[in-house]
JSON list of C-alpha atoms in Angstrom, two decimals:
[
{"chain": "A", "resi": 14, "resn": "ASP", "atom": "CA", "xyz": [76.15, -90.45, -161.21]},
{"chain": "A", "resi": 15, "resn": "THR", "atom": "CA", "xyz": [72.28, -89.08, -161.28]},
{"chain": "A", "resi": 16, "resn": "GLY", "atom": "CA", "xyz": [70.86, -91.86, -163.14]},
{"chain": "A", "resi": 17, "resn": "VAL", "atom": "CA", "xyz": [69.09, -91.93, -165.95]},
{"chain": "A", "resi": 18, "resn": "SER", "atom": "CA", "xyz": [68.91, -88.34, -167.81]},
{"chain": "A", "resi": 19, "resn": "GLN", "atom": "CA", "xyz": [65.77, -86.95, -170.11]},
{"chain": "A", "resi": 20, "resn": "ASP", "atom": "CA", "xyz": [66.07, -83.19, -171.33]},
{"chain": "A", "resi": 21, "resn": "PRO", "atom": "CA", "xyz": [63.83, -81.78, -171.83]},
{"chain": "A", "resi": 22, "resn": "ARG", "atom": "CA", "xyz": [61.15, -82.44, -169.45]},
{"chain": "A", "resi": 23, "resn": "HIS", "atom": "CA", "xyz": [57.93, -80.69, -171.10]},
{"chain": "A", "resi": 24, "resn": "LYS", "atom": "CA", "xyz": [57.65, -80.10, -174.84]},
{"chain": "A", "resi": 25, "resn": "ILE", "atom": "CA", "xyz": [54.32, -78.06, -176.34]},
{"chain": "A", "resi": 26, "resn": "THR", "atom": "CA", "xyz": [55.08, -77.72, -180.43]},
{"chain": "A", "resi": 27, "resn": "LYS", "atom": "CA", "xyz": [52.49, -76.46, -182.75]},
{"chain": "A", "resi": 28, "resn": "ARG", "atom": "CA", "xyz": [50.53, -79.68, -185.26]},
{"chain": "A", "resi": 29, "resn": "GLY", "atom": "CA", "xyz": [53.15, -80.35, -187.82]},
{"chain": "A", "resi": 30, "resn": "GLN", "atom": "CA", "xyz": [56.92, -78.85, -186.43]},
{"chain": "A", "resi": 31, "resn": "ASN", "atom": "CA", "xyz": [59.71, -81.88, -185.36]},
{"chain": "A", "resi": 32, "resn": "VAL", "atom": "CA", "xyz": [60.61, -82.37, -181.90]},
{"chain": "A", "resi": 33, "resn": "THR", "atom": "CA", "xyz": [63.70, -84.07, -180.93]},
{"chain": "A", "resi": 34, "resn": "PHE", "atom": "CA", "xyz": [64.12, -85.46, -177.24]},
{"chain": "A", "resi": 35, "resn": "ARG", "atom": "CA", "xyz": [67.44, -86.36, -175.68]},
{"chain": "A", "resi": 36, "resn": "CYS", "atom": "CA", "xyz": [67.98, -89.12, -173.16]},
{"chain": "A", "resi": 37, "resn": "ASP", "atom": "CA", "xyz": [71.55, -89.71, -171.29]},
{"chain": "A", "resi": 38, "resn": "PRO", "atom": "CA", "xyz": [71.43, -93.00, -170.16]},
{"chain": "A", "resi": 39, "resn": "ILE", "atom": "CA", "xyz": [73.78, -94.53, -166.49]},
{"chain": "A", "resi": 40, "resn": "SER", "atom": "CA", "xyz": [76.93, -94.26, -167.93]},
{"chain": "A", "resi": 41, "resn": "GLU", "atom": "CA", "xyz": [77.93, -97.89, -167.46]},
{"chain": "A", "resi": 42, "resn": "HIS", "atom": "CA", "xyz": [74.84, -99.09, -169.39]},
{"chain": "A", "resi": 43, "resn": "ASN", "atom": "CA", "xyz": [74.91, -100.18, -172.23]},
{"chain": "A", "resi": 44, "resn": "ARG", "atom": "CA", "xyz": [70.76, -100.77, -173.38]},
{"chain": "A", "resi": 45, "resn": "LEU", "atom": "CA", "xyz": [68.85, -98.14, -173.60]},
{"chain": "A", "resi": 46, "resn": "TYR", "atom": "CA", "xyz": [65.24, -97.85, -174.49]},
{"chain": "A", "resi": 47, "resn": "TRP", "atom": "CA", "xyz": [62.74, -96.12, -175.28]},
{"chain": "A", "resi": 48, "resn": "TYR", "atom": "CA", "xyz": [58.97, -96.35, -174.24]},
{"chain": "A", "resi": 49, "resn": "ARG", "atom": "CA", "xyz": [56.23, -94.10, -174.26]},
{"chain": "A", "resi": 50, "resn": "GLN", "atom": "CA", "xyz": [53.09, -93.65, -171.90]},
{"chain": "A", "resi": 51, "resn": "THR", "atom": "CA", "xyz": [49.64, -92.11, -172.72]},
{"chain": "A", "resi": 52, "resn": "LEU", "atom": "CA", "xyz": [47.39, -91.33, -169.88]},
{"chain": "A", "resi": 53, "resn": "GLY", "atom": "CA", "xyz": [45.93, -94.23, -167.85]},
{"chain": "A", "resi": 54, "resn": "GLN", "atom": "CA", "xyz": [48.17, -96.64, -169.34]},
{"chain": "A", "resi": 55, "resn": "GLY", "atom": "CA", "xyz": [51.53, -98.25, -168.52]},
{"chain": "A", "resi": 56, "resn": "PRO", "atom": "CA", "xyz": [54.12, -97.09, -170.93]},
{"chain": "A", "resi": 57, "resn": "GLU", "atom": "CA", "xyz": [54.68, -98.82, -174.80]},
{"chain": "A", "resi": 58, "resn": "PHE", "atom": "CA", "xyz": [58.19, -100.56, -176.11]},
{"chain": "A", "resi": 59, "resn": "LEU", "atom": "CA", "xyz": [59.38, -97.84, -179.04]},
{"chain": "A", "resi": 60, "resn": "THR", "atom": "CA", "xyz": [62.89, -98.76, -179.87]},
{"chain": "A", "resi": 61, "resn": "TYR", "atom": "CA", "xyz": [66.35, -99.86, -177.87]},
{"chain": "A", "resi": 62, "resn": "PHE", "atom": "CA", "xyz": [69.95, -99.78, -178.99]},
{"chain": "A", "resi": 63, "resn": "GLN", "atom": "CA", "xyz": [72.12, -101.98, -177.50]},
{"chain": "A", "resi": 64, "resn": "ASN", "atom": "CA", "xyz": [75.64, -99.83, -177.65]},
{"chain": "A", "resi": 65, "resn": "GLU", "atom": "CA", "xyz": [75.01, -97.58, -180.89]},
{"chain": "A", "resi": 66, "resn": "ALA", "atom": "CA", "xyz": [72.93, -100.56, -183.15]},
{"chain": "A", "resi": 67, "resn": "GLN", "atom": "CA", "xyz": [69.09, -100.69, -182.82]},
{"chain": "A", "resi": 68, "resn": "LEU", "atom": "CA", "xyz": [67.97, -104.14, -182.47]},
{"chain": "A", "resi": 69, "resn": "GLU", "atom": "CA", "xyz": [64.43, -103.92, -182.27]},
{"chain": "A", "resi": 70, "resn": "LYS", "atom": "CA", "xyz": [61.98, -101.35, -183.26]},
{"chain": "A", "resi": 71, "resn": "SER", "atom": "CA", "xyz": [57.75, -101.49, -182.50]},
{"chain": "A", "resi": 72, "resn": "ARG", "atom": "CA", "xyz": [54.96, -101.00, -185.14]},
{"chain": "A", "resi": 73, "resn": "LEU", "atom": "CA", "xyz": [53.90, -98.11, -182.99]},
{"chain": "A", "resi": 74, "resn": "LEU", "atom": "CA", "xyz": [57.21, -96.66, -183.93]},
{"chain": "A", "resi": 75, "resn": "SER", "atom": "CA", "xyz": [56.17, -94.70, -188.04]},
{"chain": "A", "resi": 76, "resn": "ASP", "atom": "CA", "xyz": [58.09, -93.25, -190.75]},
{"chain": "A", "resi": 77, "resn": "ARG", "atom": "CA", "xyz": [57.81, -90.32, -188.44]},
{"chain": "A", "resi": 78, "resn": "PHE", "atom": "CA", "xyz": [60.08, -91.50, -185.40]},
{"chain": "A", "resi": 79, "resn": "SER", "atom": "CA", "xyz": [63.49, -91.85, -185.31]},
{"chain": "A", "resi": 80, "resn": "ALA", "atom": "CA", "xyz": [66.37, -93.21, -182.79]},
{"chain": "A", "resi": 81, "resn": "GLU", "atom": "CA", "xyz": [69.51, -92.72, -183.02]},
{"chain": "A", "resi": 82, "resn": "ARG", "atom": "CA", "xyz": [72.54, -93.20, -180.43]},
{"chain": "A", "resi": 83, "resn": "PRO", "atom": "CA", "xyz": [75.77, -92.48, -182.80]},
{"chain": "A", "resi": 84, "resn": "LYS", "atom": "CA", "xyz": [78.86, -93.13, -180.36]},
{"chain": "A", "resi": 85, "resn": "GLY", "atom": "CA", "xyz": [76.76, -95.96, -177.88]},
{"chain": "A", "resi": 86, "resn": "SER", "atom": "CA", "xyz": [76.02, -93.28, -175.25]},
{"chain": "A", "resi": 87, "resn": "PHE", "atom": "CA", "xyz": [73.37, -90.94, -175.19]},
{"chain": "A", "resi": 88, "resn": "SER", "atom": "CA", "xyz": [70.44, -91.01, -177.18]},
{"chain": "A", "resi": 89, "resn": "THR", "atom": "CA", "xyz": [67.94, -88.98, -179.63]},
{"chain": "A", "resi": 90, "resn": "LEU", "atom": "CA", "xyz": [64.66, -89.40, -180.77]},
{"chain": "A", "resi": 91, "resn": "GLU", "atom": "CA", "xyz": [62.93, -87.15, -182.73]},
{"chain": "A", "resi": 92, "resn": "ILE", "atom": "CA", "xyz": [59.30, -87.29, -183.81]},
{"chain": "A", "resi": 93, "resn": "GLN", "atom": "CA", "xyz": [58.45, -85.42, -187.47]},
{"chain": "A", "resi": 94, "resn": "ARG", "atom": "CA", "xyz": [55.93, -83.85, -188.35]},
{"chain": "A", "resi": 95, "resn": "THR", "atom": "CA", "xyz": [53.88, -83.92, -185.26]},
{"chain": "A", "resi": 96, "resn": "GLU", "atom": "CA", "xyz": [50.15, -85.18, -184.55]},
{"chain": "A", "resi": 97, "resn": "GLN", "atom": "CA", "xyz": [47.98, -84.74, -181.51]},
{"chain": "A", "resi": 98, "resn": "GLY", "atom": "CA", "xyz": [48.10, -88.62, -181.08]},
{"chain": "A", "resi": 99, "resn": "ASP", "atom": "CA", "xyz": [51.99, -88.33, -181.17]},
{"chain": "A", "resi": 100, "resn": "SER", "atom": "CA", "xyz": [51.02, -86.50, -177.25]},
{"chain": "A", "resi": 101, "resn": "ALA", "atom": "CA", "xyz": [52.25, -88.57, -174.30]},
{"chain": "A", "resi": 102, "resn": "MET", "atom": "CA", "xyz": [55.27, -89.34, -172.17]},
{"chain": "A", "resi": 103, "resn": "TYR", "atom": "CA", "xyz": [58.15, -90.09, -173.43]},
{"chain": "A", "resi": 104, "resn": "LEU", "atom": "CA", "xyz": [60.50, -92.46, -171.34]},
{"chain": "A", "resi": 105, "resn": "CYS", "atom": "CA", "xyz": [63.83, -93.69, -172.23]},
{"chain": "A", "resi": 106, "resn": "ALA", "atom": "CA", "xyz": [66.06, -96.37, -170.12]},
{"chain": "A", "resi": 107, "resn": "SER", "atom": "CA", "xyz": [68.87, -98.05, -169.62]},
{"chain": "A", "resi": 108, "resn": "SER", "atom": "CA", "xyz": [70.54, -101.31, -168.23]},
{"chain": "A", "resi": 109, "resn": "PHE", "atom": "CA", "xyz": [73.74, -102.98, -167.90]},
{"chain": "A", "resi": 110, "resn": "SER", "atom": "CA", "xyz": [73.74, -106.19, -169.78]},
{"chain": "A", "resi": 111, "resn": "VAL", "atom": "CA", "xyz": [77.02, -108.84, -170.74]},
{"chain": "A", "resi": 112, "resn": "GLY", "atom": "CA", "xyz": [74.53, -112.01, -171.04]},
{"chain": "A", "resi": 113, "resn": "GLN", "atom": "CA", "xyz": [71.22, -113.26, -172.10]},
{"chain": "A", "resi": 114, "resn": "GLY", "atom": "CA", "xyz": [69.65, -112.38, -169.00]},
{"chain": "A", "resi": 115, "resn": "LYS", "atom": "CA", "xyz": [67.41, -110.09, -167.41]},
{"chain": "A", "resi": 116, "resn": "GLU", "atom": "CA", "xyz": [68.65, -107.10, -165.87]},
{"chain": "A", "resi": 117, "resn": "LYS", "atom": "CA", "xyz": [67.55, -104.25, -164.27]},
{"chain": "A", "resi": 118, "resn": "LEU", "atom": "CA", "xyz": [65.95, -101.42, -166.12]},
{"chain": "A", "resi": 119, "resn": "PHE", "atom": "CA", "xyz": [66.28, -97.88, -164.52]},
{"chain": "A", "resi": 120, "resn": "PHE", "atom": "CA", "xyz": [64.18, -95.20, -165.89]},
{"chain": "A", "resi": 121, "resn": "GLY", "atom": "CA", "xyz": [64.55, -91.83, -166.50]},
{"chain": "A", "resi": 122, "resn": "SER", "atom": "CA", "xyz": [61.68, -88.93, -165.54]},
{"chain": "A", "resi": 123, "resn": "GLY", "atom": "CA", "xyz": [60.70, -88.90, -168.86]},
{"chain": "A", "resi": 124, "resn": "THR", "atom": "CA", "xyz": [59.52, -86.18, -171.57]},
{"chain": "A", "resi": 125, "resn": "GLN", "atom": "CA", "xyz": [56.38, -84.78, -171.35]},
{"chain": "A", "resi": 126, "resn": "LEU", "atom": "CA", "xyz": [54.85, -83.93, -174.93]},
{"chain": "A", "resi": 127, "resn": "SER", "atom": "CA", "xyz": [51.88, -81.89, -175.83]},
{"chain": "A", "resi": 128, "resn": "VAL", "atom": "CA", "xyz": [51.36, -81.37, -179.64]},
{"chain": "A", "resi": 129, "resn": "LEU", "atom": "CA", "xyz": [48.10, -78.60, -179.76]},
{"chain": "B", "resi": 6, "resn": "SER", "atom": "CA", "xyz": [51.41, -111.27, -177.50]},
{"chain": "B", "resi": 7, "resn": "GLN", "atom": "CA", "xyz": [51.65, -111.33, -173.94]},
{"chain": "B", "resi": 8, "resn": "GLU", "atom": "CA", "xyz": [48.93, -109.17, -171.58]},
{"chain": "B", "resi": 9, "resn": "LEU", "atom": "CA", "xyz": [49.36, -108.26, -167.76]},
{"chain": "B", "resi": 10, "resn": "GLU", "atom": "CA", "xyz": [46.18, -107.38, -165.66]},
{"chain": "B", "resi": 11, "resn": "GLN", "atom": "CA", "xyz": [46.66, -105.57, -162.51]},
{"chain": "B", "resi": 12, "resn": "SER", "atom": "CA", "xyz": [44.25, -105.54, -159.59]},
{"chain": "B", "resi": 13, "resn": "PRO", "atom": "CA", "xyz": [42.88, -103.61, -157.66]},
{"chain": "B", "resi": 14, "resn": "GLN", "atom": "CA", "xyz": [43.23, -100.60, -160.58]},
{"chain": "B", "resi": 15, "resn": "SER", "atom": "CA", "xyz": [42.60, -98.43, -157.49]},
{"chain": "B", "resi": 16, "resn": "LEU", "atom": "CA", "xyz": [43.00, -99.15, -153.67]},
{"chain": "B", "resi": 17, "resn": "ILE", "atom": "CA", "xyz": [42.91, -96.54, -150.94]},
{"chain": "B", "resi": 18, "resn": "VAL", "atom": "CA", "xyz": [43.73, -97.97, -147.40]},
{"chain": "B", "resi": 19, "resn": "GLN", "atom": "CA", "xyz": [44.46, -96.46, -144.26]},
{"chain": "B", "resi": 20, "resn": "GLU", "atom": "CA", "xyz": [47.92, -95.73, -143.37]},
{"chain": "B", "resi": 21, "resn": "GLY", "atom": "CA", "xyz": [49.10, -98.29, -141.26]},
{"chain": "B", "resi": 22, "resn": "LYS", "atom": "CA", "xyz": [47.12, -100.79, -143.04]},
{"chain": "B", "resi": 23, "resn": "ASN", "atom": "CA", "xyz": [48.34, -103.83, -145.22]},
{"chain": "B", "resi": 24, "resn": "LEU", "atom": "CA", "xyz": [47.95, -104.26, -148.51]},
{"chain": "B", "resi": 25, "resn": "THR", "atom": "CA", "xyz": [48.04, -106.25, -151.81]},
{"chain": "B", "resi": 26, "resn": "ILE", "atom": "CA", "xyz": [48.25, -105.41, -155.20]},
{"chain": "B", "resi": 27, "resn": "ASN", "atom": "CA", "xyz": [48.04, -108.57, -157.85]},
{"chain": "B", "resi": 28, "resn": "CYS", "atom": "CA", "xyz": [49.70, -108.89, -161.45]},
{"chain": "B", "resi": 29, "resn": "THR", "atom": "CA", "xyz": [48.25, -111.65, -163.85]},
{"chain": "B", "resi": 30, "resn": "SER", "atom": "CA", "xyz": [50.14, -112.57, -167.30]},
{"chain": "B", "resi": 31, "resn": "SER", "atom": "CA", "xyz": [48.30, -114.07, -170.42]},
{"chain": "B", "resi": 32, "resn": "LYS", "atom": "CA", "xyz": [51.74, -116.10, -171.16]},
{"chain": "B", "resi": 33, "resn": "THR", "atom": "CA", "xyz": [54.41, -117.71, -168.77]},
{"chain": "B", "resi": 34, "resn": "LEU", "atom": "CA", "xyz": [57.21, -114.43, -166.90]},
{"chain": "B", "resi": 35, "resn": "TYR", "atom": "CA", "xyz": [60.86, -114.78, -167.73]},
{"chain": "B", "resi": 36, "resn": "GLY", "atom": "CA", "xyz": [61.24, -111.53, -166.10]},
{"chain": "B", "resi": 37, "resn": "LEU", "atom": "CA", "xyz": [58.70, -109.80, -163.86]},
{"chain": "B", "resi": 38, "resn": "TYR", "atom": "CA", "xyz": [59.53, -106.55, -162.63]},
{"chain": "B", "resi": 39, "resn": "TRP", "atom": "CA", "xyz": [57.81, -103.77, -160.07]},
{"chain": "B", "resi": 40, "resn": "TYR", "atom": "CA", "xyz": [57.71, -100.16, -160.79]},
{"chain": "B", "resi": 41, "resn": "LYS", "atom": "CA", "xyz": [55.94, -97.14, -158.20]},
{"chain": "B", "resi": 42, "resn": "GLN", "atom": "CA", "xyz": [55.28, -94.11, -160.23]},
{"chain": "B", "resi": 43, "resn": "LYS", "atom": "CA", "xyz": [54.43, -90.31, -159.17]},
{"chain": "B", "resi": 44, "resn": "TYR", "atom": "CA", "xyz": [51.84, -88.70, -161.52]},
{"chain": "B", "resi": 45, "resn": "GLY", "atom": "CA", "xyz": [53.83, -87.42, -164.76]},
{"chain": "B", "resi": 46, "resn": "GLU", "atom": "CA", "xyz": [56.89, -88.54, -163.16]},
{"chain": "B", "resi": 47, "resn": "GLY", "atom": "CA", "xyz": [58.93, -91.67, -164.27]},
{"chain": "B", "resi": 48, "resn": "LEU", "atom": "CA", "xyz": [59.23, -94.80, -162.78]},
{"chain": "B", "resi": 49, "resn": "ILE", "atom": "CA", "xyz": [60.74, -96.14, -159.57]},
{"chain": "B", "resi": 50, "resn": "PHE", "atom": "CA", "xyz": [62.58, -99.95, -159.97]},
{"chain": "B", "resi": 51, "resn": "LEU", "atom": "CA", "xyz": [60.93, -101.79, -157.10]},
{"chain": "B", "resi": 52, "resn": "MET", "atom": "CA", "xyz": [61.76, -105.55, -157.71]},
{"chain": "B", "resi": 53, "resn": "MET", "atom": "CA", "xyz": [62.82, -107.74, -160.51]},
{"chain": "B", "resi": 54, "resn": "LEU", "atom": "CA", "xyz": [61.43, -111.46, -160.01]},
{"chain": "B", "resi": 55, "resn": "GLN", "atom": "CA", "xyz": [63.04, -114.26, -162.10]},
{"chain": "B", "resi": 56, "resn": "LYS", "atom": "CA", "xyz": [62.64, -117.23, -160.69]},
{"chain": "B", "resi": 57, "resn": "GLY", "atom": "CA", "xyz": [59.47, -119.36, -159.86]},
{"chain": "B", "resi": 58, "resn": "GLY", "atom": "CA", "xyz": [59.18, -118.77, -156.19]},
{"chain": "B", "resi": 59, "resn": "GLU", "atom": "CA", "xyz": [60.97, -116.22, -156.15]},
{"chain": "B", "resi": 60, "resn": "GLU", "atom": "CA", "xyz": [60.36, -113.68, -153.26]},
{"chain": "B", "resi": 61, "resn": "LYS", "atom": "CA", "xyz": [62.10, -110.28, -152.41]},
{"chain": "B", "resi": 62, "resn": "SER", "atom": "CA", "xyz": [61.67, -108.15, -150.06]},
{"chain": "B", "resi": 63, "resn": "HIS", "atom": "CA", "xyz": [62.60, -104.35, -149.66]},
{"chain": "B", "resi": 64, "resn": "GLU", "atom": "CA", "xyz": [61.95, -102.07, -146.57]},
{"chain": "B", "resi": 65, "resn": "LYS", "atom": "CA", "xyz": [58.10, -102.87, -145.99]},
{"chain": "B", "resi": 66, "resn": "ILE", "atom": "CA", "xyz": [57.83, -103.95, -149.68]},
{"chain": "B", "resi": 67, "resn": "THR", "atom": "CA", "xyz": [57.99, -107.63, -150.62]},
{"chain": "B", "resi": 68, "resn": "ALA", "atom": "CA", "xyz": [57.13, -108.98, -154.45]},
{"chain": "B", "resi": 69, "resn": "LYS", "atom": "CA", "xyz": [56.04, -112.96, -154.74]},
{"chain": "B", "resi": 70, "resn": "LEU", "atom": "CA", "xyz": [56.31, -115.14, -158.53]},
{"chain": "B", "resi": 71, "resn": "ASP", "atom": "CA", "xyz": [54.60, -117.21, -158.22]},
{"chain": "B", "resi": 72, "resn": "GLU", "atom": "CA", "xyz": [55.72, -121.23, -159.39]},
{"chain": "B", "resi": 73, "resn": "LYS", "atom": "CA", "xyz": [54.20, -121.42, -161.98]},
{"chain": "B", "resi": 74, "resn": "LYS", "atom": "CA", "xyz": [55.15, -118.14, -163.25]},
{"chain": "B", "resi": 75, "resn": "GLN", "atom": "CA", "xyz": [52.44, -116.31, -164.32]},
{"chain": "B", "resi": 76, "resn": "GLN", "atom": "CA", "xyz": [51.35, -113.97, -161.36]},
{"chain": "B", "resi": 77, "resn": "SER", "atom": "CA", "xyz": [52.66, -111.82, -158.79]},
{"chain": "B", "resi": 78, "resn": "SER", "atom": "CA", "xyz": [52.07, -109.66, -155.78]},
{"chain": "B", "resi": 79, "resn": "LEU", "atom": "CA", "xyz": [52.76, -106.92, -154.21]},
{"chain": "B", "resi": 80, "resn": "HIS", "atom": "CA", "xyz": [52.79, -107.17, -150.92]},
{"chain": "B", "resi": 81, "resn": "ILE", "atom": "CA", "xyz": [52.72, -103.45, -148.79]},
{"chain": "B", "resi": 82, "resn": "THR", "atom": "CA", "xyz": [53.15, -104.03, -144.58]},
{"chain": "B", "resi": 83, "resn": "ALA", "atom": "CA", "xyz": [52.48, -101.27, -142.37]},
{"chain": "B", "resi": 84, "resn": "SER", "atom": "CA", "xyz": [51.59, -98.66, -145.16]},
{"chain": "B", "resi": 85, "resn": "GLN", "atom": "CA", "xyz": [52.68, -95.19, -144.64]},
{"chain": "B", "resi": 86, "resn": "PRO", "atom": "CA", "xyz": [51.43, -91.63, -147.16]},
{"chain": "B", "resi": 87, "resn": "SER", "atom": "CA", "xyz": [54.63, -92.17, -148.65]},
{"chain": "B", "resi": 88, "resn": "HIS", "atom": "CA", "xyz": [53.60, -95.62, -150.24]},
{"chain": "B", "resi": 89, "resn": "ALA", "atom": "CA", "xyz": [51.02, -93.55, -152.30]},
{"chain": "B", "resi": 90, "resn": "GLY", "atom": "CA", "xyz": [51.73, -93.36, -156.11]},
{"chain": "B", "resi": 91, "resn": "ILE", "atom": "CA", "xyz": [50.97, -96.02, -159.06]},
{"chain": "B", "resi": 92, "resn": "TYR", "atom": "CA", "xyz": [52.26, -99.15, -159.20]},
{"chain": "B", "resi": 93, "resn": "LEU", "atom": "CA", "xyz": [53.39, -100.94, -162.71]},
{"chain": "B", "resi": 94, "resn": "CYS", "atom": "CA", "xyz": [54.24, -104.41, -163.14]},
{"chain": "B", "resi": 95, "resn": "GLY", "atom": "CA", "xyz": [56.01, -105.10, -166.78]},
{"chain": "B", "resi": 96, "resn": "ALA", "atom": "CA", "xyz": [56.99, -108.30, -167.86]},
{"chain": "B", "resi": 97, "resn": "ASP", "atom": "CA", "xyz": [58.56, -109.92, -170.86]},
{"chain": "B", "resi": 98, "resn": "GLY", "atom": "CA", "xyz": [57.27, -113.14, -172.13]},
{"chain": "B", "resi": 99, "resn": "SER", "atom": "CA", "xyz": [60.49, -114.08, -173.88]},
{"chain": "B", "resi": 100, "resn": "ASN", "atom": "CA", "xyz": [63.08, -115.67, -172.68]},
{"chain": "B", "resi": 101, "resn": "PHE", "atom": "CA", "xyz": [65.19, -113.82, -174.52]},
{"chain": "B", "resi": 102, "resn": "GLY", "atom": "CA", "xyz": [67.56, -111.35, -172.95]},
{"chain": "B", "resi": 103, "resn": "ASN", "atom": "CA", "xyz": [66.80, -108.00, -173.23]},
{"chain": "B", "resi": 104, "resn": "GLU", "atom": "CA", "xyz": [64.27, -105.60, -171.20]},
{"chain": "B", "resi": 105, "resn": "LYS", "atom": "CA", "xyz": [61.55, -105.11, -174.24]},
{"chain": "B", "resi": 106, "resn": "LEU", "atom": "CA", "xyz": [58.74, -105.56, -171.24]},
{"chain": "B", "resi": 107, "resn": "THR", "atom": "CA", "xyz": [55.05, -105.18, -171.73]},
{"chain": "B", "resi": 108, "resn": "PHE", "atom": "CA", "xyz": [53.36, -103.33, -168.74]},
{"chain": "B", "resi": 109, "resn": "GLY", "atom": "CA", "xyz": [49.79, -103.68, -166.82]},
{"chain": "B", "resi": 110, "resn": "THR", "atom": "CA", "xyz": [47.66, -100.45, -166.60]},
{"chain": "B", "resi": 111, "resn": "GLY", "atom": "CA", "xyz": [48.53, -99.99, -163.09]},
{"chain": "B", "resi": 112, "resn": "THR", "atom": "CA", "xyz": [47.39, -99.89, -159.68]},
{"chain": "B", "resi": 113, "resn": "ARG", "atom": "CA", "xyz": [46.43, -96.43, -158.18]},
{"chain": "B", "resi": 114, "resn": "LEU", "atom": "CA", "xyz": [47.21, -96.55, -154.20]},
{"chain": "B", "resi": 115, "resn": "THR", "atom": "CA", "xyz": [46.00, -93.71, -152.10]},
{"chain": "B", "resi": 116, "resn": "ILE", "atom": "CA", "xyz": [47.02, -93.63, -148.06]},
{"chain": "B", "resi": 117, "resn": "ILE", "atom": "CA", "xyz": [44.98, -92.11, -145.97]},
{"chain": "B", "resi": 118, "resn": "PRO", "atom": "CA", "xyz": [46.22, -90.62, -142.90]}
]
């Protein structure tokens, strides 16, 4: 087990193009989170899954953003019609939870998106 | 909404010196996480604190959550170049069981040899 894996590490795209990122969580983890981080700021919560169910979405996640976790394992985050303001580091994180308590949250190395 | 303020924003210390980073919340903390981040990289989990008065240590790093559960401190003893990076605190102001965190803006730590 090598931790949370994200692909690609870097993505450069032109404004208006669609992009898709992939996250592979730690294998036994049932929760998966997407965060976004801009330069000089801390990460901001976007959305999270419990198994395959998307349980919460932030207001930051506009209609151009969609996330899926079809089999409760890996997840994809798609951004349609990218804008320059979408340029950021997109971080995936995962945890294992069986109850109502909070658990350790492990992050991947992120995908750095640059929209030209 | 919950806000986290970290202080100082940046810190330059000589190798071997001790240092402390603080994280203050606008609301009661139900889970306080400390992470370290290298520039352009992901977050490395350091510690998680949940109970008021809780203190945890790992190698030369100690983190505490105060009794009133609205402030945490991270203390590094005998700092080394490997400690350099950005330290982020993250917290959830809800007692609901998930890890939807609000983060501070980070403390950038530089170690001078």
